Coordinates of C-alpha atoms and ligand atoms in Angstrom, one line a residue:
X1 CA -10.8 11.4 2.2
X2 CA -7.1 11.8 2.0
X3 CA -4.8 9.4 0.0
X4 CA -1.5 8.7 1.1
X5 CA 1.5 7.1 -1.3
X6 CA 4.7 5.8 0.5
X7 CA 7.1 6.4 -2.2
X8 CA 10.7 7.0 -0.2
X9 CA 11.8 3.2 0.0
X10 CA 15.2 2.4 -0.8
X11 CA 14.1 -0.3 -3.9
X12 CA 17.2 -2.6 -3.2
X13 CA 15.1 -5.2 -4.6
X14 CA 15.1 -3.5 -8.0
X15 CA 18.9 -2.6 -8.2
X16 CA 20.3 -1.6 -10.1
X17 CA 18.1 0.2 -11.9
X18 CA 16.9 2.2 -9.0
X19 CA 20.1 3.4 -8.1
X20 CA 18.7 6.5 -10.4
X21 CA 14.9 5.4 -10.9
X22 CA 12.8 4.9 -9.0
X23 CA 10.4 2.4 -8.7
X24 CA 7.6 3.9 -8.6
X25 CA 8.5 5.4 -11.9
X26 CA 8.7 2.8 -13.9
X27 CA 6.3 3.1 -16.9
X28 CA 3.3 0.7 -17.5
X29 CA 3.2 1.8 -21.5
X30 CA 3.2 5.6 -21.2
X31 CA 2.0 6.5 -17.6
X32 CA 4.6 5.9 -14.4
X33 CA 3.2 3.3 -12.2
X34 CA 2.7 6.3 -9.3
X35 CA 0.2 8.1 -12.0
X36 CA -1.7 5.0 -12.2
X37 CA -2.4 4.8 -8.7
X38 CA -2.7 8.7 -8.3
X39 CA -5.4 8.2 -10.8
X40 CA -6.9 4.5 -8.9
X41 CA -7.2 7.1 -5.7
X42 CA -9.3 9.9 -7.5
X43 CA -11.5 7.4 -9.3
X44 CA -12.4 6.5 -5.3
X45 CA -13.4 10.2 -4.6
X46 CA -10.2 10.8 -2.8
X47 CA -9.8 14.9 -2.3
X48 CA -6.4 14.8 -2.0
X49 CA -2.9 12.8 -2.5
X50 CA -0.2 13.1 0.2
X51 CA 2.8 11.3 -2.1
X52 CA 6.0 10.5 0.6
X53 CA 9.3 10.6 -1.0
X54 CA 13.2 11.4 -0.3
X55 CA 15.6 13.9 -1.4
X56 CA 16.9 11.1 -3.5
X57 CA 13.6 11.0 -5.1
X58 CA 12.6 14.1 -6.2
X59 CA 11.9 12.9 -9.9
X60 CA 8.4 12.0 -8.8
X61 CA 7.7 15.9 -7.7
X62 CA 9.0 17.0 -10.4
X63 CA 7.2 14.6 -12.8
X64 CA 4.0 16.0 -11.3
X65 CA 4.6 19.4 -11.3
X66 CA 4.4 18.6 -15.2
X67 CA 0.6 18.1 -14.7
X68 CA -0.9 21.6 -13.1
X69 CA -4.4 19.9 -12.7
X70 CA -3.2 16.5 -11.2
X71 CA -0.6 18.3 -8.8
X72 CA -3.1 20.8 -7.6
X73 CA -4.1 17.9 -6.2
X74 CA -1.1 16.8 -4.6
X75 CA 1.7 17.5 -1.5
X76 CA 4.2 16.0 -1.2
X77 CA 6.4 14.7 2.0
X78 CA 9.8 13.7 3.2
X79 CA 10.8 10.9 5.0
X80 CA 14.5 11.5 5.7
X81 CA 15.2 8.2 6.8
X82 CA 14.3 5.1 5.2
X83 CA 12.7 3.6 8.9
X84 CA 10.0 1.3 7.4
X85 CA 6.5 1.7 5.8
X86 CA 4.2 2.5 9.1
X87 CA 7.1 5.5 9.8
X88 CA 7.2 6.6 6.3
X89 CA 2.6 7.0 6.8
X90 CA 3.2 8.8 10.2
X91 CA 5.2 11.5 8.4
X92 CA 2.0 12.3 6.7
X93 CA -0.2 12.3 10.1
X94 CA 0.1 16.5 10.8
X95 CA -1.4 16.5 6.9
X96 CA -4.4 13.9 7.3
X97 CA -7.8 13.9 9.6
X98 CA -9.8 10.7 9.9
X99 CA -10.1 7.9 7.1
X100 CA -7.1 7.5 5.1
X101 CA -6.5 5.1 2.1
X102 CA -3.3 4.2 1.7
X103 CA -2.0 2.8 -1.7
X104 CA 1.4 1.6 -1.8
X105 CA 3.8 3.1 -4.4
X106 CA 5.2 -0.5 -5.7
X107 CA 1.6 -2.2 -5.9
X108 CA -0.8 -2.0 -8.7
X109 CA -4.1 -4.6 -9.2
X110 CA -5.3 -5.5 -11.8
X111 CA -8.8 -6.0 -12.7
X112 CA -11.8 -3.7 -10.8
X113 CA -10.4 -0.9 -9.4
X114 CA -9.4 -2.4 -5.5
X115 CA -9.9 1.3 -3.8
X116 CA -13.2 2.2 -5.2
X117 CA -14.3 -1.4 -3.4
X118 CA -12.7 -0.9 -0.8
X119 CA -14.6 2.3 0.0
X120 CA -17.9 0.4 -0.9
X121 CA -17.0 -2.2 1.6
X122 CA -16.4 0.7 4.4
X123 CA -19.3 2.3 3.9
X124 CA -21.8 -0.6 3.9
X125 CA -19.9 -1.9 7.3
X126 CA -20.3 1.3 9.4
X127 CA -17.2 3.4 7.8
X128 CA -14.8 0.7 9.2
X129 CA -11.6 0.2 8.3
X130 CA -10.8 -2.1 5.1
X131 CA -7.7 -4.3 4.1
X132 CA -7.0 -5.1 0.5
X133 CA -6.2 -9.1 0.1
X134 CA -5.1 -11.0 -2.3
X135 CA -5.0 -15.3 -2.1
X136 CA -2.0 -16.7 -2.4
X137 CA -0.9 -20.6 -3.1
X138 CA -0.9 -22.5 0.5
X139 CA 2.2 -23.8 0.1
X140 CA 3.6 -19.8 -0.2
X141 CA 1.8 -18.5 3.2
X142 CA 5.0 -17.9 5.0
X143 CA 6.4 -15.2 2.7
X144 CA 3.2 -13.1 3.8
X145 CA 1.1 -11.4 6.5
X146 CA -1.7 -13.4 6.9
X147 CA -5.0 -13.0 8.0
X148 CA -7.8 -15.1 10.3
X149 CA -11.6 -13.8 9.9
X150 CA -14.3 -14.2 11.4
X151 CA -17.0 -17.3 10.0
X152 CA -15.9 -18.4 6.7
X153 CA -12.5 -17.3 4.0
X154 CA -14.2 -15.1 1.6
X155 CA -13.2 -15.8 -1.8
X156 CA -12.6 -13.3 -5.1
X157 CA -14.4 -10.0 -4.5
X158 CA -15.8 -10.9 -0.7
X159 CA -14.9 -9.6 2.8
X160 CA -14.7 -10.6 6.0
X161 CA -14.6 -9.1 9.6
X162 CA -10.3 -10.0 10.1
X163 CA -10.1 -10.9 13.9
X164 CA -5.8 -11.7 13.5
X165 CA -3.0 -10.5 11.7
X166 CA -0.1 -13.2 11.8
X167 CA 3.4 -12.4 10.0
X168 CA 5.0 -14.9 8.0
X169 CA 3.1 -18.3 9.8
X170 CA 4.2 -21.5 8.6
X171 CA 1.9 -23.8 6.5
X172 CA -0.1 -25.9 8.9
X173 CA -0.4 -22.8 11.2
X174 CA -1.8 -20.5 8.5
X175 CA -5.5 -19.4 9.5
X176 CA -6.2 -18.7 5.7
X177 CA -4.9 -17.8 2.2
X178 CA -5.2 -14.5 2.0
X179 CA -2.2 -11.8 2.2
X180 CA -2.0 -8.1 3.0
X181 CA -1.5 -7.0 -0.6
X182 CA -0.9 -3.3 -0.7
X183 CA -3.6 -1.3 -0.2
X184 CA -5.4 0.1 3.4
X185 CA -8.4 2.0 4.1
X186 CA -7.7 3.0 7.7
X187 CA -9.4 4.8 10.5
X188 CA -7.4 7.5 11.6
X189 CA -6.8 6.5 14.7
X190 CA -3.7 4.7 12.7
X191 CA -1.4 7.7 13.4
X192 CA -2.2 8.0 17.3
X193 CA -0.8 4.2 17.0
X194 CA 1.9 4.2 14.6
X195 CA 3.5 7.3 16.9
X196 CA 4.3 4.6 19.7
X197 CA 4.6 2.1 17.6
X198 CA 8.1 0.5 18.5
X199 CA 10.4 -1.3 15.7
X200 CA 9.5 -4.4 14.5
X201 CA 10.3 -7.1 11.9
X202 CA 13.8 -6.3 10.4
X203 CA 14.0 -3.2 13.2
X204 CA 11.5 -1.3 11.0
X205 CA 8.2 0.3 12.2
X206 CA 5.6 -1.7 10.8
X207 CA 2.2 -0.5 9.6
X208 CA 0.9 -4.6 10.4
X209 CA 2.0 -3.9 13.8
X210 CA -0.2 -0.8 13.8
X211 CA -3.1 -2.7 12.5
X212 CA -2.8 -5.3 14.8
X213 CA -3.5 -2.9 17.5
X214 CA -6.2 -1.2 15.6
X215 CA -7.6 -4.7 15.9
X216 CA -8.6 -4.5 19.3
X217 CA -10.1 -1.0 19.2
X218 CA -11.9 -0.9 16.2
X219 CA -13.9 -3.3 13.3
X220 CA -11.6 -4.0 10.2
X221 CA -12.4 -5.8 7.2
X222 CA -10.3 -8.0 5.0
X223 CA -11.7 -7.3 1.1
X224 CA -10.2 -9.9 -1.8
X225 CA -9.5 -8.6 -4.8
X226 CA -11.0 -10.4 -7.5
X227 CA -7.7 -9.6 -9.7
X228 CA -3.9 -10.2 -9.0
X229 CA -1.6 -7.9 -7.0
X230 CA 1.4 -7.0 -9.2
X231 CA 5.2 -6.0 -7.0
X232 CA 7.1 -4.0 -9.3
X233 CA 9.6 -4.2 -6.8
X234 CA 11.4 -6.6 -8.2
X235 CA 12.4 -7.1 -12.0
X236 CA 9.9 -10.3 -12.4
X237 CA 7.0 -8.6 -10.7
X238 CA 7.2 -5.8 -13.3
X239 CA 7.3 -8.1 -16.1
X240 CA 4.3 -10.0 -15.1
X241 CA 3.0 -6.2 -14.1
X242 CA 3.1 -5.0 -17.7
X243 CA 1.9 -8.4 -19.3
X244 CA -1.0 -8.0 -16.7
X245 CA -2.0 -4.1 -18.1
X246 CA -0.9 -5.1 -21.8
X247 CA 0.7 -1.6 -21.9
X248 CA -1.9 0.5 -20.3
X249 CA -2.8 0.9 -16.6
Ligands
UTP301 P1 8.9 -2.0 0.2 O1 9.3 -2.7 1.5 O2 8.5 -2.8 -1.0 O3 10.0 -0.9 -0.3 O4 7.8 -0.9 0.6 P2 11.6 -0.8 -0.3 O5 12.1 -0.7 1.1 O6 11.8 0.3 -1.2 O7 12.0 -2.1 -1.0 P3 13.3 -3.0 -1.1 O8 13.0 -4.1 -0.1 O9 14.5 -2.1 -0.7 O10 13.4 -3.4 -2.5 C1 6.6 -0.7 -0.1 C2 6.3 0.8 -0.4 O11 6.6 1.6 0.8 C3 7.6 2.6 0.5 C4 8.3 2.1 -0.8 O12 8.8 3.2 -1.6 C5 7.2 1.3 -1.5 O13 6.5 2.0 -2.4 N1 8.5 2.8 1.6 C6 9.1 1.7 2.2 C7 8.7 4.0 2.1 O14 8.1 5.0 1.6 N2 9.6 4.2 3.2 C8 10.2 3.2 3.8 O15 10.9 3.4 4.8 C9 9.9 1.9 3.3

């Protein structure tokens, strides 16, 4: 299995620290945040790391070039122009064959490690594809993509069969709690769609509009983390972030 990290964003959200860091490089106590989830990928017997980045980015090859036994692990990609997450995965696709776990470069969970039960969940549903969730309040639904399952919301450290992805639904139309949240085991039929996948939300190519259409073709499970997402894409994320790992991812 091949693990991709979409490191290239912009990080407007973190300026203006990022104008010359970047995100993914801030350190949780000694480690950058991108070893941590270098490291949460191997732990789920991933072979190899495809890490995307941007000339303005180069900090995070050469931070791993440091490391001769984790690099020989990893290649590294361009994206050259900052055209949303699901682009910034298709410049991997000539690199990757079938499943792919994607971990994003911003998110780390705390608690058990989300991409080792992620896998589990795969395998004990057929190899299907898996989508890391974490509940959110209610009243906070819209900020998020939602998802519906099929029979009941599972709760901390359950799954579901997801039937619908819906993008930022108000309140009382909200089919659940529980929010994309940053990582994605997907069958690799992800980069056949995310090649004619057409703009979306804020004229960015979407991955969820991808995985909507994966919907139709193929099973894909929703699996809840049992601990908390943390966005270090924004200067209160990382601070809850660091208090979360107390120094050490
Ligand atoms: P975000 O949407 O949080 O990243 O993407 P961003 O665009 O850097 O953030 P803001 O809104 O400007 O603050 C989640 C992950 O996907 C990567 C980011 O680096 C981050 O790790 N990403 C996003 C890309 O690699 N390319 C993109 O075009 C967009």
């Amino acid at each position: 299995m091949t693990a991709i990290i979409p490191a290239a964003g912009k990080g407007t959200r973190f300026l203006p620290a990022t104008r010359v860091i970047p995100k993914e490089m801030l350190p949780i106590g000694a480690k950058p945040a991108i070893h941590c989830i270098v490291e949460e990928a191997i732990a789920a017997g991933v072979d190899d790391v495809v890490v995307i980045i941007s000339e303005e980015k180069e900090i995070i090859r050469r931070y791993f070039e440091g490391d001769p036994e984790l690099a020989s692990r990893i290649r590294f990609v361009y994206q050259k122009e900052q055209k949303g997450l699901g682009h910034a995965v298709l410049q991997a696709a000539g690199d990757v064959k079938g499943p792919v776990l994607i971990l994003l470069g911003d998110a780390l969970v705390s608690g058990p490690n989300p991409s080792v039960e992620m896998v589990a969940v795969s395998k004990a549903n057929g190899g299907a594809s898996v989508i890391g969730m974490e509940q959110v309040p209610q009243e906070k639904v819209s900020r998020y993509g939602i998802i519906a399952v099929e029979g009941s919301v599972p709760t901390a450290g359950g799954s579901a069969r997801i039937v619908d992805l819906v993008e930022k639904p108000s309140v009382e139309d909200a089919p659940s709690n529980l929010a994309i949240a940053g990582r994605y085991l997907l069958d690799g039929e992800i980069f056949a769609l995310l090649s004619t996948q057409q703009p979306g939300h804020g004229g960015e190519i979407q991955l969820t509009d991808a995985i909507r259409r994966l919907l139709e073709r193929k099973p894909v499970y929703g699996y809840v983390y049992p601990g908390k997402r943390q966005d270090i894409g924004n200067p209160a994320g990382y601070f809850t972030a660091l208090e979360a790992f107390n120094g050490n991812c």
